[in-house]
PDB file of C-alpha atoms in Angstrom:
ATOM      1  CA  GLY A   1     160.273-123.339 187.219  1.00 81.00           C
ATOM      2  CA  ASN A   2     159.510-126.478 185.917  1.00 86.00           C
ATOM      3  CA  SER A   3     155.820-127.058 184.009  1.00 91.00           C
ATOM      4  CA  VAL A   4     153.882-130.072 181.476  1.00 95.00           C
ATOM      5  CA  THR A   5     152.942-129.664 178.524  1.00 95.00           C
ATOM      6  CA  GLN A   6     150.314-131.889 176.692  1.00 94.00           C
ATOM      7  CA  MET A   7     148.756-131.943 174.058  1.00 88.00           C
ATOM      8  CA  GLU A   8     145.610-130.397 173.295  1.00 82.00           C
ATOM      9  CA  GLY A   9     141.659-132.274 173.315  1.00 85.00           C
ATOM     10  CA  PRO A  10     139.434-132.908 173.054  1.00 95.00           C
ATOM     11  CA  VAL A  11     140.318-136.653 171.391  1.00 96.00           C
ATOM     12  CA  THR A  12     137.694-138.333 170.695  1.00 97.00           C
ATOM     13  CA  LEU A  13     137.814-142.270 168.893  1.00 97.00           C
ATOM     14  CA  SER A  14     135.886-145.194 167.887  1.00 97.00           C
ATOM     15  CA  GLU A  15     136.071-148.594 170.770  1.00 97.00           C
ATOM     16  CA  GLU A  16     139.090-150.299 169.796  1.00 97.00           C
ATOM     17  CA  ALA A  17     141.087-147.611 168.619  1.00 97.00           C
ATOM     18  CA  PHE A  18     144.545-147.135 169.500  1.00 98.00           C
ATOM     19  CA  LEU A  19     145.245-143.581 171.943  1.00 97.00           C
ATOM     20  CA  THR A  20     148.381-141.091 171.781  1.00 97.00           C
ATOM     21  CA  ILE A  21     148.018-138.615 174.116  1.00 98.00           C
ATOM     22  CA  ASN A  22     151.051-135.605 173.760  1.00 97.00           C
ATOM     23  CA  CYS A  23     153.547-134.778 177.266  1.00 98.00           C
ATOM     24  CA  THR A  24     156.739-133.429 177.180  1.00 97.00           C
ATOM     25  CA  TYR A  25     158.343-130.026 180.710  1.00 96.00           C
ATOM     26  CA  THR A  26     160.480-128.900 181.511  1.00 94.00           C
ATOM     27  CA  ALA A  27     162.457-129.473 184.774  1.00 90.00           C
ATOM     28  CA  THR A  28     165.353-129.322 185.877  1.00 83.00           C
ATOM     29  CA  GLY A  29     167.531-132.042 187.506  1.00 81.00           C
ATOM     30  CA  TYR A  30     165.669-135.612 187.747  1.00 81.00           C
ATOM     31  CA  PRO A  31     161.648-134.679 188.542  1.00 88.00           C
ATOM     32  CA  SER A  32     158.655-137.729 188.835  1.00 88.00           C
ATOM     33  CA  LEU A  33     156.565-138.124 186.050  1.00 92.00           C
ATOM     34  CA  PHE A  34     152.550-139.129 186.419  1.00 92.00           C
ATOM     35  CA  TRP A  35     149.382-139.764 184.183  1.00 95.00           C
ATOM     36  CA  TYR A  36     145.807-139.429 186.350  1.00 94.00           C
ATOM     37  CA  VAL A  37     142.848-139.772 185.520  1.00 96.00           C
ATOM     38  CA  GLN A  38     139.156-138.604 186.285  1.00 94.00           C
ATOM     39  CA  TYR A  39     135.844-139.460 185.641  1.00 92.00           C
ATOM     40  CA  PRO A  40     132.584-137.712 185.462  1.00 87.00           C
ATOM     41  CA  GLY A  41     132.876-136.152 189.128  1.00 81.00           C
ATOM     42  CA  GLU A  42     135.565-137.551 191.014  1.00 85.00           C
ATOM     43  CA  GLY A  43     138.615-137.087 192.332  1.00 86.00           C
ATOM     44  CA  LEU A  44     142.755-137.767 190.191  1.00 89.00           C
ATOM     45  CA  GLN A  45     142.779-141.531 190.396  1.00 90.00           C
ATOM     46  CA  LEU A  46     146.741-142.353 189.488  1.00 89.00           C
ATOM     47  CA  LEU A  47     147.213-144.221 186.286  1.00 94.00           C
ATOM     48  CA  LEU A  48     150.781-144.690 186.625  1.00 93.00           C
ATOM     49  CA  LYS A  49     154.300-143.574 187.113  1.00 91.00           C
ATOM     50  CA  ALA A  50     157.876-143.342 186.363  1.00 92.00           C
ATOM     51  CA  THR A  51     160.009-142.024 188.348  1.00 87.00           C
ATOM     52  CA  LYS A  52     163.746-141.818 186.143  1.00 87.00           C
ATOM     53  CA  ALA A  53     164.950-142.571 182.380  1.00 91.00           C
ATOM     54  CA  ASP A  54     163.796-145.089 180.725  1.00 94.00           C
ATOM     55  CA  ASP A  55     161.328-146.538 182.802  1.00 94.00           C
ATOM     56  CA  LYS A  56     157.644-147.792 181.828  1.00 96.00           C
ATOM     57  CA  GLY A  57     154.282-147.040 183.063  1.00 94.00           C
ATOM     58  CA  SER A  58     151.505-149.750 182.650  1.00 96.00           C
ATOM     59  CA  ASN A  59     148.357-149.959 183.907  1.00 95.00           C
ATOM     60  CA  LYS A  60     144.730-150.828 182.825  1.00 95.00           C
ATOM     61  CA  GLY A  61     146.943-151.587 178.983  1.00 97.00           C
ATOM     62  CA  PHE A  62     147.898-147.799 179.233  1.00 98.00           C
ATOM     63  CA  GLU A  63     151.659-147.493 178.713  1.00 98.00           C
ATOM     64  CA  ALA A  64     153.993-144.144 178.568  1.00 98.00           C
ATOM     65  CA  THR A  65     157.414-144.379 178.582  1.00 97.00           C
ATOM     66  CA  TYR A  66     159.837-141.381 180.794  1.00 96.00           C
ATOM     67  CA  ARG A  67     162.526-140.544 177.846  1.00 96.00           C
ATOM     68  CA  LYS A  68     164.085-137.228 179.921  1.00 93.00           C
ATOM     69  CA  GLU A  69     165.968-136.939 176.111  1.00 94.00           C
ATOM     70  CA  THR A  70     162.859-135.538 174.311  1.00 95.00           C
ATOM     71  CA  THR A  71     161.591-134.811 178.038  1.00 95.00           C
ATOM     72  CA  SER A  72     158.767-136.774 176.698  1.00 97.00           C
ATOM     73  CA  PHE A  73     155.962-138.816 179.039  1.00 97.00           C
ATOM     74  CA  HIS A  74     153.276-140.227 175.721  1.00 98.00           C
ATOM     75  CA  LEU A  75     150.158-141.876 177.475  1.00 98.00           C
ATOM     76  CA  GLU A  76     149.767-144.817 175.240  1.00 98.00           C
ATOM     77  CA  LYS A  77     147.163-147.439 174.670  1.00 98.00           C
ATOM     78  CA  GLY A  78     145.896-150.370 172.062  1.00 97.00           C
ATOM     79  CA  SER A  79     142.755-150.623 172.178  1.00 96.00           C
ATOM     80  CA  VAL A  80     140.874-147.797 173.877  1.00 98.00           C
ATOM     81  CA  GLN A  81     137.419-148.895 175.733  1.00 97.00           C
ATOM     82  CA  VAL A  82     134.209-146.702 175.801  1.00 97.00           C
ATOM     83  CA  SER A  83     134.949-146.758 179.547  1.00 96.00           C
ATOM     84  CA  ASP A  84     138.343-145.151 179.162  1.00 97.00           C
ATOM     85  CA  SER A  85     136.294-141.905 178.470  1.00 97.00           C
ATOM     86  CA  ALA A  86     137.848-139.269 180.683  1.00 97.00           C
ATOM     87  CA  VAL A  87     139.978-136.238 182.058  1.00 96.00           C
ATOM     88  CA  TYR A  88     143.337-137.762 181.677  1.00 97.00           C
ATOM     89  CA  PHE A  89     146.808-135.392 182.931  1.00 95.00           C
ATOM     90  CA  CYS A  90     150.033-135.675 182.883  1.00 96.00           C
ATOM     91  CA  ALA A  91     152.386-134.262 185.868  1.00 92.00           C
ATOM     92  CA  LEU A  92     155.833-133.987 187.107  1.00 90.00           C
ATOM     93  CA  GLY A  93     156.666-134.066 191.121  1.00 85.00           C
ATOM     94  CA  LYS A  94     160.022-133.041 192.145  1.00 76.00           C
ATOM     95  CA  GLU A  95     161.033-131.815 195.360  1.00 67.00           C
ATOM     96  CA  ASN A  96     162.984-128.710 195.341  1.00 61.00           C
ATOM     97  CA  SER A  97     166.806-128.450 195.168  1.00 56.00           C
ATOM     98  CA  GLY A  98     166.566-127.782 199.412  1.00 54.00           C
ATOM     99  CA  GLY A  99     164.441-131.262 199.086  1.00 52.00           C
ATOM    100  CA  SER A 100     161.474-129.912 200.598  1.00 54.00           C
ATOM    101  CA  ASN A 101     158.533-129.077 199.044  1.00 56.00           C
ATOM    102  CA  TYR A 102     158.032-131.903 196.505  1.00 68.00           C
ATOM    103  CA  LYS A 103     155.377-130.592 194.702  1.00 78.00           C
ATOM    104  CA  LEU A 104     153.010-131.917 191.769  1.00 84.00           C
ATOM    105  CA  THR A 105     152.985-130.032 189.048  1.00 88.00           C
ATOM    106  CA  PHE A 106     150.077-130.469 186.315  1.00 92.00           C
ATOM    107  CA  GLY A 107     148.627-130.175 182.661  1.00 94.00           C
ATOM    108  CA  LYS A 108     145.888-128.847 180.959  1.00 93.00           C
ATOM    109  CA  GLY A 109     143.647-132.070 181.013  1.00 94.00           C
ATOM    110  CA  THR A 110     143.022-133.778 178.240  1.00 96.00           C
ATOM    111  CA  LEU A 111     139.536-134.924 177.362  1.00 96.00           C
ATOM    112  CA  LEU A 112     138.627-138.590 175.749  1.00 97.00           C
ATOM    113  CA  THR A 113     135.835-139.739 174.569  1.00 97.00           C
ATOM    114  CA  VAL A 114     134.522-142.869 173.495  1.00 97.00           C
ATOM    115  CA  ASN A 115     132.049-143.952 171.044  1.00 97.00           C
ATOM    116  CA  PRO A 116     130.729-147.266 170.974  1.00 95.00           C
TER     117      PRO A 116
ATOM    118  CA  LYS H   1     142.889-149.588 203.595  1.00 60.00           C
ATOM    119  CA  ALA H   2     140.147-146.678 203.343  1.00 74.00           C
ATOM    120  CA  GLY H   3     141.463-143.497 200.903  1.00 89.00           C
ATOM    121  CA  VAL H   4     141.306-139.665 201.346  1.00 94.00           C
ATOM    122  CA  THR H   5     138.456-138.358 202.804  1.00 96.00           C
ATOM    123  CA  GLN H   6     137.347-135.159 201.980  1.00 97.00           C
ATOM    124  CA  THR H   7     133.735-133.362 204.220  1.00 97.00           C
ATOM    125  CA  PRO H   8     131.615-131.690 201.865  1.00 97.00           C
ATOM    126  CA  ARG H   9     131.283-133.281 198.966  1.00 95.00           C
ATOM    127  CA  TYR H  10     129.658-130.312 197.945  1.00 96.00           C
ATOM    128  CA  LEU H  11     129.944-126.582 199.631  1.00 96.00           C
ATOM    129  CA  ILE H  12     126.977-123.777 198.573  1.00 98.00           C
ATOM    130  CA  LYS H  13     128.442-120.270 200.121  1.00 98.00           C
ATOM    131  CA  THR H  14     127.937-116.869 199.446  1.00 98.00           C
ATOM    132  CA  ARG H  15     129.998-114.345 198.442  1.00 98.00           C
ATOM    133  CA  GLY H  16     131.474-112.892 201.457  1.00 98.00           C
ATOM    134  CA  GLN H  17     131.675-115.600 203.531  1.00 98.00           C
ATOM    135  CA  GLN H  18     134.263-118.057 204.759  1.00 98.00           C
ATOM    136  CA  VAL H  19     134.547-121.992 204.402  1.00 98.00           C
ATOM    137  CA  THR H  20     136.089-125.165 205.359  1.00 98.00           C
ATOM    138  CA  LEU H  21     136.987-127.756 204.363  1.00 98.00           C
ATOM    139  CA  SER H  22     138.147-130.727 205.762  1.00 98.00           C
ATOM    140  CA  CYS H  23     140.692-133.778 204.434  1.00 98.00           C
ATOM    141  CA  SER H  24     141.635-136.971 206.304  1.00 97.00           C
ATOM    142  CA  PRO H  25     144.356-138.813 204.026  1.00 94.00           C
ATOM    143  CA  ILE H  26     145.089-142.416 204.069  1.00 92.00           C
ATOM    144  CA  SER H  27     145.964-143.900 207.675  1.00 92.00           C
ATOM    145  CA  GLY H  28     149.799-143.566 207.928  1.00 88.00           C
ATOM    146  CA  HIS H  29     150.905-140.849 205.184  1.00 87.00           C
ATOM    147  CA  ARG H  30     151.675-137.285 207.150  1.00 88.00           C
ATOM    148  CA  SER H  31     151.779-135.577 203.870  1.00 87.00           C
ATOM    149  CA  VAL H  32     148.696-133.769 202.704  1.00 91.00           C
ATOM    150  CA  SER H  33     148.631-131.725 199.628  1.00 91.00           C
ATOM    151  CA  TRP H  34     145.796-128.970 198.328  1.00 95.00           C
ATOM    152  CA  TYR H  35     144.846-128.263 195.799  1.00 95.00           C
ATOM    153  CA  GLN H  36     142.503-125.829 192.881  1.00 96.00           C
ATOM    154  CA  GLN H  37     140.702-127.640 190.184  1.00 94.00           C
ATOM    155  CA  THR H  38     138.613-124.636 188.071  1.00 93.00           C
ATOM    156  CA  PRO H  39     137.774-124.973 184.235  1.00 88.00           C
ATOM    157  CA  GLY H  40     140.441-121.975 183.129  1.00 86.00           C
ATOM    158  CA  GLN H  41     142.774-122.226 185.368  1.00 89.00           C
ATOM    159  CA  GLY H  42     142.818-125.868 185.333  1.00 90.00           C
ATOM    160  CA  LEU H  43     144.409-127.710 188.687  1.00 92.00           C
ATOM    161  CA  GLN H  44     146.764-125.337 191.311  1.00 93.00           C
ATOM    162  CA  PHE H  45     148.699-125.763 193.905  1.00 91.00           C
ATOM    163  CA  LEU H  46     147.635-124.213 197.036  1.00 94.00           C
ATOM    164  CA  PHE H  47     150.224-125.684 199.896  1.00 90.00           C
ATOM    165  CA  GLU H  48     151.251-129.080 201.568  1.00 89.00           C
ATOM    166  CA  TYR H  49     152.139-130.064 205.090  1.00 90.00           C
ATOM    167  CA  PHE H  50     153.910-132.542 206.654  1.00 87.00           C
ATOM    168  CA  SER H  51     153.856-133.424 210.394  1.00 86.00           C
ATOM    169  CA  GLU H  52     151.351-130.694 211.103  1.00 91.00           C
ATOM    170  CA  THR H  53     153.694-127.974 209.378  1.00 90.00           C
ATOM    171  CA  GLN H  54     153.318-125.685 205.746  1.00 90.00           C
ATOM    172  CA  ARG H  55     155.904-127.086 204.298  1.00 84.00           C
ATOM    173  CA  ASN H  56     155.079-125.295 200.538  1.00 83.00           C
ATOM    174  CA  LYS H  57     152.785-122.194 199.773  1.00 88.00           C
ATOM    175  CA  GLY H  58     151.269-122.117 196.077  1.00 89.00           C
ATOM    176  CA  ASN H  59     150.236-118.757 194.848  1.00 91.00           C
ATOM    177  CA  PHE H  60     147.182-117.501 196.453  1.00 96.00           C
ATOM    178  CA  PRO H  61     146.253-114.570 198.669  1.00 96.00           C
ATOM    179  CA  GLY H  62     146.135-114.487 202.421  1.00 96.00           C
ATOM    180  CA  ARG H  63     142.139-115.142 202.104  1.00 97.00           C
ATOM    181  CA  PHE H  64     143.325-119.345 201.301  1.00 98.00           C
ATOM    182  CA  SER H  65     145.079-120.419 204.683  1.00 97.00           C
ATOM    183  CA  GLY H  66     145.496-124.701 205.740  1.00 97.00           C
ATOM    184  CA  ARG H  67     145.974-126.217 208.549  1.00 97.00           C
ATOM    185  CA  GLN H  68     147.067-129.643 209.774  1.00 96.00           C
ATOM    186  CA  PHE H  69     146.489-131.646 212.855  1.00 97.00           C
ATOM    187  CA  SER H  70     148.370-133.816 214.945  1.00 95.00           C
ATOM    188  CA  ASN H  71     146.964-136.819 213.591  1.00 94.00           C
ATOM    189  CA  SER H  72     147.265-136.103 210.335  1.00 93.00           C
ATOM    190  CA  ARG H  73     144.278-134.454 208.801  1.00 97.00           C
ATOM    191  CA  SER H  74     144.496-131.539 207.570  1.00 97.00           C
ATOM    192  CA  GLU H  75     141.512-128.023 206.889  1.00 98.00           C
ATOM    193  CA  MET H  76     142.062-125.317 204.780  1.00 98.00           C
ATOM    194  CA  ASN H  77     140.295-122.096 204.956  1.00 98.00           C
ATOM    195  CA  VAL H  78     138.961-119.692 202.599  1.00 98.00           C
ATOM    196  CA  SER H  79     137.969-116.393 203.567  1.00 96.00           C
ATOM    197  CA  THR H  80     135.809-113.590 202.656  1.00 97.00           C
ATOM    198  CA  LEU H  81     134.782-115.996 199.109  1.00 98.00           C
ATOM    199  CA  GLU H  82     134.887-113.667 196.249  1.00 97.00           C
ATOM    200  CA  LEU H  83     132.876-116.115 192.650  1.00 97.00           C
ATOM    201  CA  GLY H  84     136.383-116.968 191.245  1.00 96.00           C
ATOM    202  CA  ASP H  85     136.669-119.079 194.194  1.00 97.00           C
ATOM    203  CA  SER H  86     133.907-122.119 192.764  1.00 98.00           C
ATOM    204  CA  ALA H  87     136.446-124.918 192.233  1.00 97.00           C
ATOM    205  CA  LEU H  88     136.980-128.548 193.281  1.00 95.00           C
ATOM    206  CA  TYR H  89     139.597-128.395 195.379  1.00 97.00           C
ATOM    207  CA  LEU H  90     141.703-131.944 195.844  1.00 95.00           C
ATOM    208  CA  CYS H  91     143.469-132.604 198.763  1.00 94.00           C
ATOM    209  CA  ALA H  92     146.309-135.086 198.363  1.00 91.00           C
ATOM    210  CA  SER H  93     148.144-137.395 201.061  1.00 89.00           C
ATOM    211  CA  SER H  94     151.134-139.745 200.329  1.00 83.00           C
ATOM    212  CA  SER H  95     153.802-140.987 202.132  1.00 77.00           C
ATOM    213  CA  THR H  96     156.754-138.994 203.528  1.00 67.00           C
ATOM    214  CA  PRO H  97     157.978-137.907 200.148  1.00 54.00           C
ATOM    215  CA  SER H  98     161.486-138.837 198.424  1.00 46.00           C
ATOM    216  CA  ARG H  99     164.574-136.689 198.100  1.00 41.00           C
ATOM    217  CA  THR H 100     165.423-139.195 195.113  1.00 39.00           C
ATOM    218  CA  GLY H 101     162.295-139.015 192.338  1.00 43.00           C
ATOM    219  CA  GLY H 102     158.741-138.536 194.992  1.00 46.00           C
ATOM    220  CA  TYR H 103     156.027-140.817 195.279  1.00 59.00           C
ATOM    221  CA  GLY H 104     152.603-140.640 193.423  1.00 66.00           C
ATOM    222  CA  TYR H 105     149.470-138.557 195.534  1.00 79.00           C
ATOM    223  CA  THR H 106     146.090-140.438 196.266  1.00 86.00           C
ATOM    224  CA  PHE H 107     143.460-138.440 196.220  1.00 90.00           C
ATOM    225  CA  GLY H 108     140.132-137.537 197.400  1.00 93.00           C
ATOM    226  CA  SER H 109     136.814-137.147 195.360  1.00 92.00           C
ATOM    227  CA  GLY H 110     137.134-133.235 196.300  1.00 95.00           C
ATOM    228  CA  THR H 111     134.574-130.803 197.475  1.00 96.00           C
ATOM    229  CA  ARG H 112     132.820-128.736 195.265  1.00 96.00           C
ATOM    230  CA  LEU H 113     132.665-125.653 195.980  1.00 98.00           C
ATOM    231  CA  THR H 114     129.766-123.213 194.424  1.00 98.00           C
ATOM    232  CA  VAL H 115     129.877-119.161 195.508  1.00 98.00           C
ATOM    233  CA  VAL H 116     126.469-117.039 195.289  1.00 97.00           C
TER     234      VAL H 116
END
């Protein structure tokens, strides 16, 4: 079945540091890949997405590139801010072989804390 | 446009009771999915509805059920509540998933259910 593995947290960084959160996936075919962010007490917000190999998703300074050869979708940001403190989830989305029953499979989440 | 609305935001129930949670998707979205989020298991897929039909179901006991109405609003019901059902229940809506990779979901803020 489909699965997502992301690096265990928590990750603690100082403001303006470089961020990488690793994510690898297992799936047949060509899933779509997503990063979601969850701020304390809130639901999930879509941060960025990529729907095919070599696509780069980007938003708010965050980037991730869909690497089919390494089955990875690592999240990066060049200079984090205190306001980036949140839990980040990597996810893949795919239909079943019949083209229906689309669902998201999530990683366990990585807690990021950015200190001033 | 309005986002995904989940009601209520917080709920406290007693073991053995039943509960109904509501989700109103983004206008025009016909697919509604439900996820359970717990610290131990992370985000787990419950079920998906599209045009009033359940299209996919996760690995949850029959105590968990749902339905979708003609206006795409969805409800999920949990009967005979157990302590382990305490979780954040998230609803997500999307436009029709594409066979070529699908689209990212828009999540609501969730309903925090506490079973005592």
